Amino acid sequence: MRLRCTLLLVLVFLPAGWNRAVAPGLRAATDDPLGSLVRKVFTLANRQRRLHGVHELEWNQALAYQALRHSVNMMQSGFFSHRDPAGATLAARLRAASIRWSRCGENIFREYGMEDPADAAIEGWMKSPSHRQSLLDPLFTQTGVGIAISPDTEYFLTQEFIRP
């Protein structure tokens, strides 16, 4: 239980120097490598959107927390899917968290042994037609990213998208 609590605290807070104009209200933890990866996924996703003429996404901390919960659930429960073992979809998880949306989407990525999981995730999503569509969808306006890492260094990344 203690490992789970420690893991959640490490993942929720982003590193010092995070752009608070982009992500207001976030508390920062220093030397948080997973927070750095969260920031990198967010930055690379917005870079792809700019390169393809789509407006940047705004950071949504509540959405990031739900993305983190999904990543941790996948890691701890041993599954890799948009639907959790109880059958809950992203839409159901967002409703349960009282997150209002008119459109929602989710990209997930699992990796082990790659040098840079953030680059690998964005590259993989851009090569997959359905994930690329979510990443570049101009109707999405907000995003949150959550990353969990297992004791054997397997990464679980979740990026959620909404239009309120």
PDB file of C-alpha atoms in Angstrom:
ATOM      1  CA  MET A   1       0.000   0.000   0.000  1.00  0.00           C
ATOM      2  CA  ARG A   2       2.793   2.411   0.803  1.00  0.00           C
ATOM      3  CA  LEU A   3       4.322   1.949  -2.671  1.00  0.00           C
ATOM      4  CA  ARG A   4       0.990   2.816  -4.292  1.00  0.00           C
ATOM      5  CA  CYS A   5       0.656   6.047  -2.281  1.00  0.00           C
ATOM      6  CA  THR A   6       4.246   7.035  -2.994  1.00  0.00           C
ATOM      7  CA  LEU A   7       3.784   6.302  -6.689  1.00  0.00           C
ATOM      8  CA  LEU A   8       0.681   8.468  -6.900  1.00  0.00           C
ATOM      9  CA  LEU A   9       2.343  11.404  -5.158  1.00  0.00           C
ATOM     10  CA  VAL A  10       5.360  11.216  -7.457  1.00  0.00           C
ATOM     11  CA  LEU A  11       3.222  11.125 -10.585  1.00  0.00           C
ATOM     12  CA  VAL A  12       0.651  13.780  -9.784  1.00  0.00           C
ATOM     13  CA  PHE A  13       3.047  16.685  -9.316  1.00  0.00           C
ATOM     14  CA  LEU A  14       5.072  18.127 -12.161  1.00  0.00           C
ATOM     15  CA  PRO A  15       8.668  19.315 -11.897  1.00  0.00           C
ATOM     16  CA  ALA A  16       9.789  22.769 -10.859  1.00  0.00           C
ATOM     17  CA  GLY A  17       9.932  25.104 -13.822  1.00  0.00           C
ATOM     18  CA  TRP A  18       6.670  23.798 -15.314  1.00  0.00           C
ATOM     19  CA  ASN A  19       5.028  26.625 -17.198  1.00  0.00           C
ATOM     20  CA  ARG A  20       2.249  27.727 -14.848  1.00  0.00           C
ATOM     21  CA  ALA A  21       0.744  29.916 -17.574  1.00  0.00           C
ATOM     22  CA  VAL A  22       0.039  26.689 -19.477  1.00  0.00           C
ATOM     23  CA  ALA A  23      -0.823  24.698 -16.362  1.00  0.00           C
ATOM     24  CA  PRO A  24      -2.016  27.111 -13.648  1.00  0.00           C
ATOM     25  CA  GLY A  25      -2.469  25.843 -10.136  1.00  0.00           C
ATOM     26  CA  LEU A  26      -0.097  22.882 -10.416  1.00  0.00           C
ATOM     27  CA  ARG A  27       2.190  22.210  -7.498  1.00  0.00           C
ATOM     28  CA  ALA A  28       5.681  21.156  -8.449  1.00  0.00           C
ATOM     29  CA  ALA A  29       8.045  18.547  -7.070  1.00  0.00           C
ATOM     30  CA  THR A  30      11.757  18.767  -7.817  1.00  0.00           C
ATOM     31  CA  ASP A  31      13.684  16.027  -9.593  1.00  0.00           C
ATOM     32  CA  ASP A  32      10.562  14.114 -10.600  1.00  0.00           C
ATOM     33  CA  PRO A  33      11.489  12.097 -13.704  1.00  0.00           C
ATOM     34  CA  LEU A  34       7.905  10.950 -14.325  1.00  0.00           C
ATOM     35  CA  GLY A  35       6.698  14.536 -14.042  1.00  0.00           C
ATOM     36  CA  SER A  36       9.290  15.451 -16.658  1.00  0.00           C
ATOM     37  CA  LEU A  37       7.905  12.713 -18.908  1.00  0.00           C
ATOM     38  CA  VAL A  38       4.345  13.991 -18.392  1.00  0.00           C
ATOM     39  CA  ARG A  39       5.498  17.457 -19.373  1.00  0.00           C
ATOM     40  CA  LYS A  40       7.339  16.085 -22.407  1.00  0.00           C
ATOM     41  CA  VAL A  41       4.278  14.158 -23.675  1.00  0.00           C
ATOM     42  CA  PHE A  42       2.175  17.323 -23.267  1.00  0.00           C
ATOM     43  CA  THR A  43       4.792  19.450 -25.054  1.00  0.00           C
ATOM     44  CA  LEU A  44       5.333  16.951 -27.892  1.00  0.00           C
ATOM     45  CA  ALA A  45       1.581  16.515 -28.397  1.00  0.00           C
ATOM     46  CA  ASN A  46       1.150  20.271 -28.751  1.00  0.00           C
ATOM     47  CA  ARG A  47       4.158  20.416 -31.064  1.00  0.00           C
ATOM     48  CA  GLN A  48       2.491  17.878 -33.369  1.00  0.00           C
ATOM     49  CA  ARG A  49      -0.726  19.875 -33.273  1.00  0.00           C
ATOM     50  CA  ARG A  50       1.135  23.088 -34.215  1.00  0.00           C
ATOM     51  CA  LEU A  51       2.983  21.288 -37.030  1.00  0.00           C
ATOM     52  CA  HIS A  52      -0.377  20.161 -38.422  1.00  0.00           C
ATOM     53  CA  GLY A  53      -2.070  23.559 -38.088  1.00  0.00           C
ATOM     54  CA  VAL A  54      -4.209  22.638 -35.079  1.00  0.00           C
ATOM     55  CA  HIS A  55      -4.547  24.819 -31.960  1.00  0.00           C
ATOM     56  CA  GLU A  56      -2.657  23.715 -28.850  1.00  0.00           C
ATOM     57  CA  LEU A  57      -4.410  21.867 -26.059  1.00  0.00           C
ATOM     58  CA  GLU A  58      -4.839  23.383 -22.606  1.00  0.00           C
ATOM     59  CA  TRP A  59      -3.723  21.429 -19.548  1.00  0.00           C
ATOM     60  CA  ASN A  60      -6.550  20.088 -17.385  1.00  0.00           C
ATOM     61  CA  GLN A  61      -5.340  18.833 -13.994  1.00  0.00           C
ATOM     62  CA  ALA A  62      -8.542  16.893 -13.233  1.00  0.00           C
ATOM     63  CA  LEU A  63      -8.166  15.110 -16.566  1.00  0.00           C
ATOM     64  CA  ALA A  64      -4.489  14.415 -15.809  1.00  0.00           C
ATOM     65  CA  TYR A  65      -5.502  12.824 -12.528  1.00  0.00           C
ATOM     66  CA  GLN A  66      -7.956  10.537 -14.337  1.00  0.00           C
ATOM     67  CA  ALA A  67      -5.265   9.662 -16.902  1.00  0.00           C
ATOM     68  CA  LEU A  68      -2.930   8.832 -14.035  1.00  0.00           C
ATOM     69  CA  ARG A  69      -5.570   6.666 -12.349  1.00  0.00           C
ATOM     70  CA  HIS A  70      -6.040   4.735 -15.598  1.00  0.00           C
ATOM     71  CA  SER A  71      -2.277   4.251 -16.048  1.00  0.00           C
ATOM     72  CA  VAL A  72      -1.884   3.054 -12.455  1.00  0.00           C
ATOM     73  CA  ASN A  73      -4.908   0.755 -12.819  1.00  0.00           C
ATOM     74  CA  MET A  74      -3.463  -0.790 -15.996  1.00  0.00           C
ATOM     75  CA  MET A  75      -0.116  -1.324 -14.289  1.00  0.00           C
ATOM     76  CA  GLN A  76      -1.507  -2.752 -11.042  1.00  0.00           C
ATOM     77  CA  SER A  77      -4.283  -4.846 -12.591  1.00  0.00           C
ATOM     78  CA  GLY A  78      -2.195  -6.221 -15.455  1.00  0.00           C
ATOM     79  CA  PHE A  79      -4.258  -5.066 -18.428  1.00  0.00           C
ATOM     80  CA  PHE A  80      -3.736  -2.733 -21.367  1.00  0.00           C
ATOM     81  CA  SER A  81      -6.988  -1.383 -22.753  1.00  0.00           C
ATOM     82  CA  HIS A  82      -9.231   1.667 -22.933  1.00  0.00           C
ATOM     83  CA  ARG A  83     -11.804  -0.377 -21.029  1.00  0.00           C
ATOM     84  CA  ASP A  84     -10.863  -1.368 -17.472  1.00  0.00           C
ATOM     85  CA  PRO A  85     -11.470  -4.885 -16.077  1.00  0.00           C
ATOM     86  CA  ALA A  86     -14.792  -3.719 -14.598  1.00  0.00           C
ATOM     87  CA  GLY A  87     -15.877  -2.682 -18.105  1.00  0.00           C
ATOM     88  CA  ALA A  88     -15.685   1.084 -17.538  1.00  0.00           C
ATOM     89  CA  THR A  89     -14.912   3.157 -20.621  1.00  0.00           C
ATOM     90  CA  LEU A  90     -13.300   6.590 -20.667  1.00  0.00           C
ATOM     91  CA  ALA A  91     -16.742   8.203 -20.867  1.00  0.00           C
ATOM     92  CA  ALA A  92     -17.888   6.298 -17.777  1.00  0.00           C
ATOM     93  CA  ARG A  93     -14.700   7.136 -15.863  1.00  0.00           C
ATOM     94  CA  LEU A  94     -15.033  10.839 -16.682  1.00  0.00           C
ATOM     95  CA  ARG A  95     -18.708  10.887 -15.667  1.00  0.00           C
ATOM     96  CA  ALA A  96     -17.839   9.156 -12.376  1.00  0.00           C
ATOM     97  CA  ALA A  97     -15.226  11.875 -11.745  1.00  0.00           C
ATOM     98  CA  SER A  98     -17.777  14.633 -12.549  1.00  0.00           C
ATOM     99  CA  ILE A  99     -15.687  15.892 -15.462  1.00  0.00           C
ATOM    100  CA  ARG A 100     -17.979  17.604 -17.954  1.00  0.00           C
ATOM    101  CA  TRP A 101     -17.342  17.034 -21.630  1.00  0.00           C
ATOM    102  CA  SER A 102     -19.149  17.098 -24.957  1.00  0.00           C
ATOM    103  CA  ARG A 103     -16.425  15.071 -26.706  1.00  0.00           C
ATOM    104  CA  CYS A 104     -13.751  12.822 -25.207  1.00  0.00           C
ATOM    105  CA  GLY A 105     -10.900  10.634 -26.404  1.00  0.00           C
ATOM    106  CA  GLU A 106      -7.957   8.712 -25.031  1.00  0.00           C
ATOM    107  CA  ASN A 107      -4.584   7.449 -26.199  1.00  0.00           C
ATOM    108  CA  ILE A 108      -2.716   4.780 -24.247  1.00  0.00           C
ATOM    109  CA  PHE A 109       0.818   3.480 -24.657  1.00  0.00           C
ATOM    110  CA  ARG A 110       2.792   0.738 -22.954  1.00  0.00           C
ATOM    111  CA  GLU A 111       6.537   0.401 -23.284  1.00  0.00           C
ATOM    112  CA  TYR A 112       9.436  -1.430 -21.803  1.00  0.00           C
ATOM    113  CA  GLY A 113      13.099  -0.890 -22.557  1.00  0.00           C
ATOM    114  CA  MET A 114      12.930   2.126 -24.854  1.00  0.00           C
ATOM    115  CA  GLU A 115      15.228   5.009 -24.118  1.00  0.00           C
ATOM    116  CA  ASP A 116      12.566   7.720 -24.230  1.00  0.00           C
ATOM    117  CA  PRO A 117       8.972   6.624 -23.537  1.00  0.00           C
ATOM    118  CA  ALA A 118       7.534  10.090 -24.287  1.00  0.00           C
ATOM    119  CA  ASP A 119       9.067  10.216 -27.777  1.00  0.00           C
ATOM    120  CA  ALA A 120       8.097   6.586 -28.398  1.00  0.00           C
ATOM    121  CA  ALA A 121       4.482   7.242 -27.363  1.00  0.00           C
ATOM    122  CA  ILE A 122       4.022  10.310 -29.570  1.00  0.00           C
ATOM    123  CA  GLU A 123       5.776   8.624 -32.503  1.00  0.00           C
ATOM    124  CA  GLY A 124       3.653   5.499 -32.089  1.00  0.00           C
ATOM    125  CA  TRP A 125       0.425   7.485 -31.798  1.00  0.00           C
ATOM    126  CA  MET A 126       1.277   9.498 -34.915  1.00  0.00           C
ATOM    127  CA  LYS A 127       1.788   6.258 -36.881  1.00  0.00           C
ATOM    128  CA  SER A 128      -1.567   4.814 -35.783  1.00  0.00           C
ATOM    129  CA  PRO A 129      -4.515   6.319 -37.700  1.00  0.00           C
ATOM    130  CA  SER A 130      -6.972   6.239 -34.776  1.00  0.00           C
ATOM    131  CA  HIS A 131      -4.471   7.575 -32.216  1.00  0.00           C
ATOM    132  CA  ARG A 132      -3.261  10.235 -34.650  1.00  0.00           C
ATOM    133  CA  GLN A 133      -6.865  11.307 -35.176  1.00  0.00           C
ATOM    134  CA  SER A 134      -7.332  11.776 -31.407  1.00  0.00           C
ATOM    135  CA  LEU A 135      -4.055  13.636 -31.031  1.00  0.00           C
ATOM    136  CA  LEU A 136      -4.795  16.032 -33.914  1.00  0.00           C
ATOM    137  CA  ASP A 137      -8.572  16.378 -33.475  1.00  0.00           C
ATOM    138  CA  PRO A 138      -9.286  20.136 -33.665  1.00  0.00           C
ATOM    139  CA  LEU A 139     -12.461  19.686 -31.616  1.00  0.00           C
ATOM    140  CA  PHE A 140     -10.468  18.709 -28.527  1.00  0.00           C
ATOM    141  CA  THR A 141      -9.392  21.691 -26.423  1.00  0.00           C
ATOM    142  CA  GLN A 142      -8.074  20.185 -23.169  1.00  0.00           C
ATOM    143  CA  THR A 143      -5.809  17.308 -22.210  1.00  0.00           C
ATOM    144  CA  GLY A 144      -4.244  15.543 -19.282  1.00  0.00           C
ATOM    145  CA  VAL A 145      -1.433  13.000 -19.177  1.00  0.00           C
ATOM    146  CA  GLY A 146      -0.743  10.352 -16.551  1.00  0.00           C
ATOM    147  CA  ILE A 147       2.194   7.964 -16.406  1.00  0.00           C
ATOM    148  CA  ALA A 148       2.827   4.971 -14.173  1.00  0.00           C
ATOM    149  CA  ILE A 149       5.978   2.869 -14.041  1.00  0.00           C
ATOM    150  CA  SER A 150       6.135  -0.668 -12.693  1.00  0.00           C
ATOM    151  CA  PRO A 151       8.955  -1.956 -10.457  1.00  0.00           C
ATOM    152  CA  ASP A 152      10.483  -3.632 -13.542  1.00  0.00           C
ATOM    153  CA  THR A 153      10.414  -0.271 -15.435  1.00  0.00           C
ATOM    154  CA  GLU A 154       7.457  -0.891 -17.702  1.00  0.00           C
ATOM    155  CA  TYR A 155       5.777   2.429 -18.529  1.00  0.00           C
ATOM    156  CA  PHE A 156       2.009   2.915 -18.884  1.00  0.00           C
ATOM    157  CA  LEU A 157       1.063   6.251 -20.495  1.00  0.00           C
ATOM    158  CA  THR A 158      -2.425   7.648 -20.833  1.00  0.00           C
ATOM    159  CA  GLN A 159      -3.374  10.903 -22.553  1.00  0.00           C
ATOM    160  CA  GLU A 160      -6.993  11.970 -22.316  1.00  0.00           C
ATOM    161  CA  PHE A 161      -8.657  14.630 -24.445  1.00  0.00           C
ATOM    162  CA  ILE A 162     -11.902  16.538 -23.968  1.00  0.00           C
ATOM    163  CA  ARG A 163     -13.963  19.331 -25.324  1.00  0.00           C
ATOM    164  CA  PRO A 164     -16.026  20.689 -22.404  1.00  0.00           C
TER     165      PRO A 164
END
